[in-house]
CSV table of C-alpha atoms in Angstrom, one decimal:
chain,number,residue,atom,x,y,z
A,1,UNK,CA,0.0,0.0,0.0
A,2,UNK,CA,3.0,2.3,0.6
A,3,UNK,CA,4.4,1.5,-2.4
A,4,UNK,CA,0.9,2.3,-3.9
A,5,UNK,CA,0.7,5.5,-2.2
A,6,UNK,CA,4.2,6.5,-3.6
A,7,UNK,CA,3.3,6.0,-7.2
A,8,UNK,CA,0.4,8.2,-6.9
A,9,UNK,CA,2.1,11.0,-5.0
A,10,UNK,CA,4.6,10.6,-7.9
A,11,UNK,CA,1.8,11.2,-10.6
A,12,UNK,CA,0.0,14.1,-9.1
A,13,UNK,CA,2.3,16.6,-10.4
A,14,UNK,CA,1.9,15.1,-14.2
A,15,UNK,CA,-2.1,15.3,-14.0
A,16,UNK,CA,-1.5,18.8,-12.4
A,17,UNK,CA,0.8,19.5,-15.8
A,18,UNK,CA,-1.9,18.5,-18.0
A,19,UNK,CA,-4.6,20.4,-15.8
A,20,UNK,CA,-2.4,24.0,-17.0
A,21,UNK,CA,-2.8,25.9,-19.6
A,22,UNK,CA,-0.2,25.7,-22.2
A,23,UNK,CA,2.5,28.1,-21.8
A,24,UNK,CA,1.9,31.6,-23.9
A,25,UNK,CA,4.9,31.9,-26.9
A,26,UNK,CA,7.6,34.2,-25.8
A,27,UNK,CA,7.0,37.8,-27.6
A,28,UNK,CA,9.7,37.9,-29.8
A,29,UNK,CA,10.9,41.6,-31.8
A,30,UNK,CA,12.6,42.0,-35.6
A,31,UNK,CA,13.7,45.2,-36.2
A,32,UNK,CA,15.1,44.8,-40.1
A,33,UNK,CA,17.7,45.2,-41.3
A,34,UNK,CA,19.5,44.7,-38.7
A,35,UNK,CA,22.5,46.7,-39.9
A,36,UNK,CA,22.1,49.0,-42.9
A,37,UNK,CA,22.7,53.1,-44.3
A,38,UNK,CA,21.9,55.5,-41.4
A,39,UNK,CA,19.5,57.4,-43.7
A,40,UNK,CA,17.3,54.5,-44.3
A,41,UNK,CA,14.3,53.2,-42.7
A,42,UNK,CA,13.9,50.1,-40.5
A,43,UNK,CA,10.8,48.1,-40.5
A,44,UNK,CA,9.8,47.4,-36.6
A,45,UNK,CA,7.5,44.2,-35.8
A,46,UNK,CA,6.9,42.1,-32.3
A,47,UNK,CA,4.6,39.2,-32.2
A,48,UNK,CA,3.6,36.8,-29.2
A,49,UNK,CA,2.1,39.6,-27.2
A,50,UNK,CA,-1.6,38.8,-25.6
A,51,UNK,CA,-4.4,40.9,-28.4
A,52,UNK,CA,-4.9,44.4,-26.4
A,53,UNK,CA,-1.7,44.1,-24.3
A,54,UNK,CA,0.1,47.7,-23.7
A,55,UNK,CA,3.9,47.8,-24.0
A,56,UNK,CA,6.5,50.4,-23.9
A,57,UNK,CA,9.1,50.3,-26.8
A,58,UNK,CA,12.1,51.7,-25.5
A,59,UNK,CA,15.6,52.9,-28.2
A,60,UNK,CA,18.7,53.1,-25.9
A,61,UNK,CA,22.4,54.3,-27.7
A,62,UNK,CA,25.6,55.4,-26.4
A,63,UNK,CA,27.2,58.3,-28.5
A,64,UNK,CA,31.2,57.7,-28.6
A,65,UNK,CA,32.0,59.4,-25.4
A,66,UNK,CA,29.3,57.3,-23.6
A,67,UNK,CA,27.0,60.0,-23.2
A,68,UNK,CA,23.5,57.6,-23.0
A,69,UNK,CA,20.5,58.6,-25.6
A,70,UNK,CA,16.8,57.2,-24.8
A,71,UNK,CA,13.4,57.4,-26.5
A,72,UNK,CA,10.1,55.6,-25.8
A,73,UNK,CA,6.1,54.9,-27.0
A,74,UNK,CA,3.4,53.3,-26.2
A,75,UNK,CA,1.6,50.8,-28.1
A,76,UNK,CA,-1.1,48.3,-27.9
A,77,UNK,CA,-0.9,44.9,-29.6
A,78,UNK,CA,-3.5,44.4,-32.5
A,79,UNK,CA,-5.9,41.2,-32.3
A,80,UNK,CA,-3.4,38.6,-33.2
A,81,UNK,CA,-0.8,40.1,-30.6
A,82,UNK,CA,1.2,41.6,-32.9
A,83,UNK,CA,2.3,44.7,-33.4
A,84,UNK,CA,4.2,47.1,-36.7
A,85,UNK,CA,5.6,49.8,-36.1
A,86,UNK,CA,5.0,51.7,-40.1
A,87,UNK,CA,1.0,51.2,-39.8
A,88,UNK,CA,0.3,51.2,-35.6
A,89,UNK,CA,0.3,54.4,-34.2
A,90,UNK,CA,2.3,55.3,-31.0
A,91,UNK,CA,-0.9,56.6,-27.7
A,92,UNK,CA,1.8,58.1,-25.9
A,93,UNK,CA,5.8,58.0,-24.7
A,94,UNK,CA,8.1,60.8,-27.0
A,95,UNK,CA,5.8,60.9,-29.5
A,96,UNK,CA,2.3,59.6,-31.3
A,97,UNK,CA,0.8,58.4,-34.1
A,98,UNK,CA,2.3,56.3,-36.7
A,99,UNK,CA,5.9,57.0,-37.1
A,100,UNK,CA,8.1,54.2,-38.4
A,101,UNK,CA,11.4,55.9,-37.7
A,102,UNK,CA,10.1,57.7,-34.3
A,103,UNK,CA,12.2,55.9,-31.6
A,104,UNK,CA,15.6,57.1,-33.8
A,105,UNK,CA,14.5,60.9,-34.2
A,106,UNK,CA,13.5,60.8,-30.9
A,107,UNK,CA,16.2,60.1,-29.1
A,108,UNK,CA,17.3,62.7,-26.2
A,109,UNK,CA,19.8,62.7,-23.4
A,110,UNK,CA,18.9,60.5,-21.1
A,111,UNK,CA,17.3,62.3,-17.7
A,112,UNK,CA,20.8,61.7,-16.0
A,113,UNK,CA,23.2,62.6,-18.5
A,114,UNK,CA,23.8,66.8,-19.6
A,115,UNK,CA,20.9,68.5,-21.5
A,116,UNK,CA,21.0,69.6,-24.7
A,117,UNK,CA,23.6,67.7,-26.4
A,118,UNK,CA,23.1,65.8,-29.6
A,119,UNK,CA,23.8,62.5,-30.9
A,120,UNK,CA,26.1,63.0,-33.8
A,121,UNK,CA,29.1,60.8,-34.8
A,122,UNK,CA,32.4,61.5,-34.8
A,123,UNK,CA,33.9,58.9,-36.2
A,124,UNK,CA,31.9,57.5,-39.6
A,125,UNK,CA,33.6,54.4,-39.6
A,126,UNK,CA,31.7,52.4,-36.6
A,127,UNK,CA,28.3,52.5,-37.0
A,128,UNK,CA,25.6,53.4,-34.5
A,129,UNK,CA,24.2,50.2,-32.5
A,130,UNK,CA,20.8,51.3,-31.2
A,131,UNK,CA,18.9,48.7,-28.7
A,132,UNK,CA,15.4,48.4,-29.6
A,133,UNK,CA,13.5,46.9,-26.1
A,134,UNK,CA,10.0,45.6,-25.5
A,135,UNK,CA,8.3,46.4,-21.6
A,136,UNK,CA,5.5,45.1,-20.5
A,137,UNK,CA,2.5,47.9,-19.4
A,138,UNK,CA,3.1,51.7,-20.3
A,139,UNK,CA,5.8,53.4,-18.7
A,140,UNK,CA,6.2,57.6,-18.9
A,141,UNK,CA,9.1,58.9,-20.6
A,142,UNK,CA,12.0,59.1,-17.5
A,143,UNK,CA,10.1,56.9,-15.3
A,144,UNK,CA,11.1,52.9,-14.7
A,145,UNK,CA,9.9,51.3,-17.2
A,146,UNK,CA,8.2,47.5,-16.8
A,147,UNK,CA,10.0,44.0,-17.4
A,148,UNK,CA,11.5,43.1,-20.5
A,149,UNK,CA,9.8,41.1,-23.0
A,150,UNK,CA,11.6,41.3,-26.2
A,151,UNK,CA,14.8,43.4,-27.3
A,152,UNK,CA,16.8,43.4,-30.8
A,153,UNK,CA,19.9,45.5,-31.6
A,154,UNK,CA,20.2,47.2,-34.6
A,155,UNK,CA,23.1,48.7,-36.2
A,156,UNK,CA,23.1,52.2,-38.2
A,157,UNK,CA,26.0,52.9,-41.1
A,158,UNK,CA,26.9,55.7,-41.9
A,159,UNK,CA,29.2,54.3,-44.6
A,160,UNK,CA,28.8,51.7,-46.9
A,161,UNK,CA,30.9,48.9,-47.6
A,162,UNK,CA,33.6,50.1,-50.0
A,163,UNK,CA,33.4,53.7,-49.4
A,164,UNK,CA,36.6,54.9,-48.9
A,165,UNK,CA,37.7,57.9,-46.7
A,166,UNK,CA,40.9,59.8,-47.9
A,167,UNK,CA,42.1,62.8,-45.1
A,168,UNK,CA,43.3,65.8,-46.9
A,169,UNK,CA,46.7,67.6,-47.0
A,170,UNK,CA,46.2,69.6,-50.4
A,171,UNK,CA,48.1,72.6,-50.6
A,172,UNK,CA,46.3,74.7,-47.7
A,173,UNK,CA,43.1,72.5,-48.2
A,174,UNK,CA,42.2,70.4,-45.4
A,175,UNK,CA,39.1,67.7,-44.7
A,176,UNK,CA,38.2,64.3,-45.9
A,177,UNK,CA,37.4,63.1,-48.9
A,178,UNK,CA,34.6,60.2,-49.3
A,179,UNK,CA,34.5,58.1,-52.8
A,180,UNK,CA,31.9,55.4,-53.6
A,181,UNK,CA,32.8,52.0,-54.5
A,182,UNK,CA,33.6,51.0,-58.0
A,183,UNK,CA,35.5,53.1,-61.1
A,184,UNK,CA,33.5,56.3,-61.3
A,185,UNK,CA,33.2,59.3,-61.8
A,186,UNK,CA,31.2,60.5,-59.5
A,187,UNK,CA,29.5,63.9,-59.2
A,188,UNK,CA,31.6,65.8,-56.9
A,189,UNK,CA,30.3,67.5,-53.5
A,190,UNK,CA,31.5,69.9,-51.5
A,191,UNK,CA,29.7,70.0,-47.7
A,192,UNK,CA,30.3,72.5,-44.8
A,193,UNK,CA,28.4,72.7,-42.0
A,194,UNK,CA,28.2,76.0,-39.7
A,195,UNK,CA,30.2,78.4,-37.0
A,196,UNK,CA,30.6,75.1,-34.6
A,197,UNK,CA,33.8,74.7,-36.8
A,198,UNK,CA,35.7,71.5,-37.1
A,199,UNK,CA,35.4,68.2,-39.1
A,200,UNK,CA,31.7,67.1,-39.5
A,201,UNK,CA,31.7,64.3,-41.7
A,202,UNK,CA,28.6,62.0,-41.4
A,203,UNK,CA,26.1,63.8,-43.9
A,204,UNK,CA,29.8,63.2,-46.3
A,205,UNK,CA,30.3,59.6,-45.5
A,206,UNK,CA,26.5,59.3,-46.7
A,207,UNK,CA,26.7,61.3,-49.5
A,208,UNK,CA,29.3,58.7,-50.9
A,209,UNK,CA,27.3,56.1,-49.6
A,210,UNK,CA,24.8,57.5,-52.3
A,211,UNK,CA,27.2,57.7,-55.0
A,212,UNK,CA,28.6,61.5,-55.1
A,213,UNK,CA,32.6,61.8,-54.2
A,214,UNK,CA,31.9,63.9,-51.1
A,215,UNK,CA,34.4,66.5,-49.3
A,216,UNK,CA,34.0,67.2,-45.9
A,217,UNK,CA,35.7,70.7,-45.8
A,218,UNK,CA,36.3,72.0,-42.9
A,219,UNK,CA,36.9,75.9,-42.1
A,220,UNK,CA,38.3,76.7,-39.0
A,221,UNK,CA,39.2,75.4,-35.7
A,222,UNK,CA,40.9,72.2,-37.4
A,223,UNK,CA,44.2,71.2,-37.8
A,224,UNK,CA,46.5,73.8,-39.3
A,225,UNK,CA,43.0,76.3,-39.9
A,226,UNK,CA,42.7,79.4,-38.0
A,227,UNK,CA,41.1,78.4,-34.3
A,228,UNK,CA,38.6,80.8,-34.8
A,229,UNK,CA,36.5,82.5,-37.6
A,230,UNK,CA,37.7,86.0,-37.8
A,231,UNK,CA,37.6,86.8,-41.8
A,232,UNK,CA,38.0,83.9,-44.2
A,233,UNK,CA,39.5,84.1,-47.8
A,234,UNK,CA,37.1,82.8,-50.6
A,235,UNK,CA,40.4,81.5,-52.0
A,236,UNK,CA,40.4,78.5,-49.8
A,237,UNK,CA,37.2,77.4,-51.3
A,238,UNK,CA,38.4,78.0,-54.5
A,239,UNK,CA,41.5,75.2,-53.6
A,240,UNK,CA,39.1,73.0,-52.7
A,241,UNK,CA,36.5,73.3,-55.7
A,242,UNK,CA,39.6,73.2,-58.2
A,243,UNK,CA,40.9,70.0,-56.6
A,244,UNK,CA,37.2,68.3,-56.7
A,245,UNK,CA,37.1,69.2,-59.9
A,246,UNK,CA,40.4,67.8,-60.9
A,247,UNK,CA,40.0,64.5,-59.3
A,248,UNK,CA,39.9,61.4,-61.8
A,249,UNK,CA,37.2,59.8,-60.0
A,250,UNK,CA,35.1,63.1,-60.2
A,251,UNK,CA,32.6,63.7,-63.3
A,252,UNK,CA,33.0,67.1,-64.5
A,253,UNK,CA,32.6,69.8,-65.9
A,254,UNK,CA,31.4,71.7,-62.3
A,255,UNK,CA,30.7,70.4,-59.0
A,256,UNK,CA,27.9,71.2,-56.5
A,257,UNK,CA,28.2,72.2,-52.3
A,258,UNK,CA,25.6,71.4,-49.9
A,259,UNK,CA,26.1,73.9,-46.9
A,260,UNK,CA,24.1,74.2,-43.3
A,261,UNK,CA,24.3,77.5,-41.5
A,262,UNK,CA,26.9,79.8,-42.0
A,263,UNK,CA,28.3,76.8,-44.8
A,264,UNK,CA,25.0,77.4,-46.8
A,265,UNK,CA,25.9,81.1,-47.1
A,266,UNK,CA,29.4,80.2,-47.9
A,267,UNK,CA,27.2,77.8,-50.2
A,268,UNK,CA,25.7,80.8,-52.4
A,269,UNK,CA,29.1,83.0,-52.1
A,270,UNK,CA,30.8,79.8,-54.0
A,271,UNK,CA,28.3,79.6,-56.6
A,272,UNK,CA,28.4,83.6,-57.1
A,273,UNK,CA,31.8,83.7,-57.4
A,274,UNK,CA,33.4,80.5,-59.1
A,275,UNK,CA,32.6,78.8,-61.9
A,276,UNK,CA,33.4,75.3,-60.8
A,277,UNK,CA,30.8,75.3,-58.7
A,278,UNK,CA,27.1,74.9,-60.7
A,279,UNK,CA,25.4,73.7,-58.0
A,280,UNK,CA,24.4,74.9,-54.6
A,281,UNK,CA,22.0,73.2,-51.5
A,282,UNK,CA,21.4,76.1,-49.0
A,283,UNK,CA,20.3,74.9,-45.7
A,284,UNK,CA,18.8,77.2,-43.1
A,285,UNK,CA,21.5,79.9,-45.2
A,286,UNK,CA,21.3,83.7,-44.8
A,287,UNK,CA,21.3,85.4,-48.3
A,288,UNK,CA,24.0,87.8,-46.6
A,289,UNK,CA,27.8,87.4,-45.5
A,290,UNK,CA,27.8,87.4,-42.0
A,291,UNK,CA,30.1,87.3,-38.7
A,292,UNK,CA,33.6,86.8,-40.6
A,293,UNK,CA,34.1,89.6,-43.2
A,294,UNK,CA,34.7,87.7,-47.3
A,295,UNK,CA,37.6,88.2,-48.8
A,296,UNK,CA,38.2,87.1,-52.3
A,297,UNK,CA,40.8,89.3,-54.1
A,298,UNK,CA,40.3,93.1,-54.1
A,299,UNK,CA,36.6,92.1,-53.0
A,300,UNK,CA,35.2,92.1,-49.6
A,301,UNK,CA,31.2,91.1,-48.4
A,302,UNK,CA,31.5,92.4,-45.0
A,303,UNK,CA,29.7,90.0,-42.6
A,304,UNK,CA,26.5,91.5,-40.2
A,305,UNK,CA,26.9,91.3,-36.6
A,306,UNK,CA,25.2,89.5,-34.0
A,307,UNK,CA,23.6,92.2,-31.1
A,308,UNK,CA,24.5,90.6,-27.7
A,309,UNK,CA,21.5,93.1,-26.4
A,310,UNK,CA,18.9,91.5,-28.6
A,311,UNK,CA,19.5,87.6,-27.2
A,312,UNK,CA,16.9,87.0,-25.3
A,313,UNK,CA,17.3,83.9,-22.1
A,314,UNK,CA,14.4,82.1,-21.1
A,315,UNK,CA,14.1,81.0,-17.3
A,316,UNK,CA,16.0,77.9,-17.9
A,317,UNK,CA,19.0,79.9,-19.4
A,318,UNK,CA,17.8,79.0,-23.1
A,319,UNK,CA,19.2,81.8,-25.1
A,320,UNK,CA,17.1,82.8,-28.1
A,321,UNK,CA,19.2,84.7,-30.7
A,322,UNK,CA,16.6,85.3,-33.5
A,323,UNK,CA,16.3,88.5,-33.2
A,324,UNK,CA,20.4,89.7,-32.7
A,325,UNK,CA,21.6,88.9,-36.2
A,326,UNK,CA,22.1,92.5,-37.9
A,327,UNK,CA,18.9,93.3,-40.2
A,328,UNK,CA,20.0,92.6,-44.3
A,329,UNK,CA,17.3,94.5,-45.6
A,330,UNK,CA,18.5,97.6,-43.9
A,331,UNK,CA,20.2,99.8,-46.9
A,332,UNK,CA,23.0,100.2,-44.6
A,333,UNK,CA,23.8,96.3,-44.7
A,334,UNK,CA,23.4,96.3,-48.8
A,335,UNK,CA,27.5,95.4,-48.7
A,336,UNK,CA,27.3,92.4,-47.4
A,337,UNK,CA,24.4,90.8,-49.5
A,338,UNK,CA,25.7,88.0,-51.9
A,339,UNK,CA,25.2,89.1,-55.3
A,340,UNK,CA,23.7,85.1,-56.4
A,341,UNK,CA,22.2,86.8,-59.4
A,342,UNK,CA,25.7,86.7,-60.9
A,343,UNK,CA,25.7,82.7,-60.4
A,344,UNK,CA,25.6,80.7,-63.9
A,345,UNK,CA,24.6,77.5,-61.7
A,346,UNK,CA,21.1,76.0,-59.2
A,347,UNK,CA,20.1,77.1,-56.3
A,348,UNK,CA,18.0,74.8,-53.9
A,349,UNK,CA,17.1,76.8,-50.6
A,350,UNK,CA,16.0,74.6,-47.9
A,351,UNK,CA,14.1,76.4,-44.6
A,352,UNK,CA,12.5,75.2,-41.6
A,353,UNK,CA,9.8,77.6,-40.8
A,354,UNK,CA,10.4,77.4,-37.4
A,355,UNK,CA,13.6,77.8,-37.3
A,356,UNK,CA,14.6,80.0,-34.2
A,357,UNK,CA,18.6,80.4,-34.4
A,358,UNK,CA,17.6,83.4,-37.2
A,359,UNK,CA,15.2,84.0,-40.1
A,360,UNK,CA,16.0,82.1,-42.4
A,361,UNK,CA,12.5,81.8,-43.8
A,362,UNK,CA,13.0,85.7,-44.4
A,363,UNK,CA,16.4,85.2,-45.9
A,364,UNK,CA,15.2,82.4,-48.4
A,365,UNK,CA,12.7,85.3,-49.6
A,366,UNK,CA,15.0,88.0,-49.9
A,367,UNK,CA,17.4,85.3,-52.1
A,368,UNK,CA,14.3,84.3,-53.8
A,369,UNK,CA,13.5,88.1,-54.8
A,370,UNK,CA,17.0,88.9,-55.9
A,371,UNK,CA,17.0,86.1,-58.4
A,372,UNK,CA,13.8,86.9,-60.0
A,373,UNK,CA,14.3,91.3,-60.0
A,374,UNK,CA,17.2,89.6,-62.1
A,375,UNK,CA,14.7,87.6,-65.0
A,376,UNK,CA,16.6,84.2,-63.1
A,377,UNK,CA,14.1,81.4,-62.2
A,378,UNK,CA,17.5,79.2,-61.7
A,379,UNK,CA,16.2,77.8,-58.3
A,380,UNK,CA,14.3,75.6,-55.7
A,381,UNK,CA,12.9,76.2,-52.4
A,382,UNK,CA,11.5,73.6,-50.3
A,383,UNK,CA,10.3,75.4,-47.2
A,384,UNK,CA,9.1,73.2,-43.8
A,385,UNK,CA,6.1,74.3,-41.5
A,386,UNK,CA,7.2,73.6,-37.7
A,387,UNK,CA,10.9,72.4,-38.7
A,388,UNK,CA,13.8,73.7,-37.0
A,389,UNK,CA,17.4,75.0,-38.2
A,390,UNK,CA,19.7,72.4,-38.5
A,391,UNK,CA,18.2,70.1,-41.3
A,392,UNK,CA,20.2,67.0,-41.4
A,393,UNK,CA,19.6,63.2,-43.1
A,394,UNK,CA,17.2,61.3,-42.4
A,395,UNK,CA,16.4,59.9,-38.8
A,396,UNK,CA,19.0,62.5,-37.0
A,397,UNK,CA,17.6,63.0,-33.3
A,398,UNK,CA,16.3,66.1,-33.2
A,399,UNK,CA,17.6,68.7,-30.8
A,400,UNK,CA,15.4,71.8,-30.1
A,401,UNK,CA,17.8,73.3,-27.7
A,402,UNK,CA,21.7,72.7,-28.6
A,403,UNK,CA,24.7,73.4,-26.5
A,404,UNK,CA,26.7,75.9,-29.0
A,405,UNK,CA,30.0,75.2,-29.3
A,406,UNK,CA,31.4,78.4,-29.5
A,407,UNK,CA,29.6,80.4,-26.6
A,408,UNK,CA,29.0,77.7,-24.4
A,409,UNK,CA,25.3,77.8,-23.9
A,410,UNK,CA,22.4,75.7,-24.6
A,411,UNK,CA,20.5,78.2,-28.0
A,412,UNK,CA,16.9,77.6,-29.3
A,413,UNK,CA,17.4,75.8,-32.6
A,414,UNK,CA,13.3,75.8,-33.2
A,415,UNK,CA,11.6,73.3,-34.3
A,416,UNK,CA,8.7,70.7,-33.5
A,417,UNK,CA,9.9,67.0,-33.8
A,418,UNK,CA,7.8,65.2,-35.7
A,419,UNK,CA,7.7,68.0,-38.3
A,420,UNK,CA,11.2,68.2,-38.3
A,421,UNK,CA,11.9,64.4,-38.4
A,422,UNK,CA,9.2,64.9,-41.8
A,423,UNK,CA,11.6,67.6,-42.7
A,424,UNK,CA,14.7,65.3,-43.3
A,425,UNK,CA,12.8,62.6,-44.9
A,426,UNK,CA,11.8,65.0,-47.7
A,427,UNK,CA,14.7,67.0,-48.6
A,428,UNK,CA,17.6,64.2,-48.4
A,429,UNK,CA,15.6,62.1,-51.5
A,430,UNK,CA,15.1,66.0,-53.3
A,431,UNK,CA,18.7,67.4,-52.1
A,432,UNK,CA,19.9,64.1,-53.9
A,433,UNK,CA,18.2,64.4,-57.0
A,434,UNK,CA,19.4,67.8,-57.2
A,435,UNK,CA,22.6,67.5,-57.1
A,436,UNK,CA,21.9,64.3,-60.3
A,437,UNK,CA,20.2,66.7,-62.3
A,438,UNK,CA,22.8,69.5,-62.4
A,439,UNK,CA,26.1,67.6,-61.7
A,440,UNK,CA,25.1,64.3,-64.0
């Protein structure tokens, strides 16, 4: 009997196995592909969840000084307990509705690193990794969010296999040059970004990536440059757009420049002045020389001033500088406008409405005007409701308030996200065809 006893002790818990419920599939997350360009989209699915169940998706990266970036939404699972990220919209988190790219261009210091910084690489040869996570229930933005239920890691490139990156020592021209793969030629880019000076070489890595021969040309505070941006010489440009030019794996006869900032305005100078260059993208430019006085020859555009007394500083010590930049329709400042009607090449001006670092909305106009008092219809404007000032490729986190590099304080930029995330989409595919039509 105790032997009888025994077997059935050692039964009960295989009836008590059949009596539960089979156990629910683990959720599981793709995010695909799992590596590829920086400027293109990722598709995002989970499956296994319960129909109806709420869960957080979280995007956690490291920028390469370790400086943490998070983002995160809420979704519900659909009736099959799946979910997809390009047709479910987001209820809540960093942003809503239905954004396929949202957890990238939504990334943000995270609450216990510095404000205002942006993730930007330094270094285009290792790619972003960007940790995709699944929580259970909904979880505010900052707050703990639930248990873990599915996580995938995804790897952003911002150059593509066979690109190669040559650093220039060119006579006094200095940068990096980015070719595509294969035998060329290639049309031929010049791209400058703004007064944070230095190397910036991401939007030139992807350029190539693209198929143009891209040069990253720095302007100041770089190598042998000038530390800071006192006057600058048109001549160094020149360098730069003769050696493009030159380059056997370059497709001539001209080459085009894609500028943001004060390299847009150095953009339109290059087109008014030098007939290698037939092609010109102006982002958030002014249609005036400004801060560093022009020099080119005998010729000088003066720049226009800031006006320290017109920056405005929120509570929070957010400095709002739309309003200090000297006014260029004032006859006085007639100097320093760019005379672009003397250009032979394109124009495409590209404006955030909103952008808040100064009016470049106003300035696109003014350009706009110049060119056609002058019988020229030689250009493009692509101009963005609720986007911001600095319009980079595609799935860039937007930054509203930036640290600037040069006065050490966190400055509006403008902008409303989701608009501005829209913003990039849309002029990197129109930038690029651009620069096909009037380089080849």
């Amino acid at each position: 009997a105790a032997m009888w006893r025994a077997l059935v002790a050692a039964a009960a818990p295989a009836r008590a196995l059949l009596r539960t419920p089979p156990a629910r599939r683990a959720a599981s997350l793709a995010v695909s592909p799992a590596a590829g360009p920086a400027d293109e989209r990722v598709e995002t699915r989970v499956a296994g969840l319960s129909p109806g169940q709420p869960v957080t998706l979280r995007a956690v990266a490291a920028d390469d000084r370790g400086c943490l970036f998070q983002s995160c939404a809420h979704y519900r699972a659909d009736s099959r307990g799946e979910l997809h990220l390009g047709t479910d919209a987001s209820h809540g988190g960093d942003y809503t509705g239905v954004e396929p790219m949202g957890l990238f261009w939504s990334l943000a210091p995270a609450s216990m690193e510095k404000p205002y910084q942006r993730l930007l690489p330094r270094s285009t040869g290792a790619p972003l990794k960007v940790e995709v996570l699944v929580h259970q229930g909904h979880s505010p933005p900052g707050a703990m969010p639930g248990p873990v239920v599915a996580k995938a890691e995804v790897q952003r490139l911002f150059t593509a296999p066979g690109v190669r990156r040559i650093r220039l020592k060119e006579g006094v021209v200095r940068g990096s040059l980015f070719l595509p793969p294969g035998d060329g030629p290639f049309p031929g880019v010049i791209d400058m970004y703004g007064d944070e000076g230095g190397l910036i070489e991401f939007r030139s890595s992807l350029l190539a990536t693209r198929g143009f021969a891209a040069l990253s040309l720095p302007y100041f505070d770089f190598e042998d440059l000038p530390r800071v941006m006192k006057e600058l010489k048109l001549e160094y440009f020149e360098e730069a757009a003769r050696f493009l030019q030159r380059h056997p794996k370059v497709k001539g006869p001209g080459v085009g420049v894609i500028g943001t900032g004060k390299g847009a305005e150095l953009a339109l100078s290059m087109i008014t002045f030098l007939p290698e260059v037939v092609a010109a993208v102006s982002i958030s430019g002014c249609s005036s020389n400004t801060i560093a006085d022009l020099h080119y020859g005998e010729m000088t555009l003066p720049g226009l001033r800031f006006d320290m007394k017109k920056v405005s500083v929120s509570d929070s010590g957010v400095f709002d500088i739309f309003e200090a930049l000297d006014d260029p329709t004032n006859p006085a400042n007639s100097p320093s406008v760019i005379p672009i009607e003397k250009a032979e090449g394109h124009f495409l001006l590209v404006v955030g409405e909103d952008d808040r670092m100064w009016k470049s909305s106003l300035y696109a106009e003014l350009a706009v005007r110049r060119l056609r008092q002058h019988g020229k219809e030689n250009f493009e404007l692509l101009s963005y409701p609720g986007a911001g000032h600095r319009i980079d490729p595609p799935s860039t986190p937007f930054c509203q308030v930036a640290l600037d590099r040069v006065l050490g304080v966190p400055v509006l930029g403008g902008g409303e996200s989701k608009a501005h995330a829209h913003a990039q989409e849309h002029c990197w595919g129109k930038i690029q065809e651009f620069l096909h039509l009037h380089l080849g």
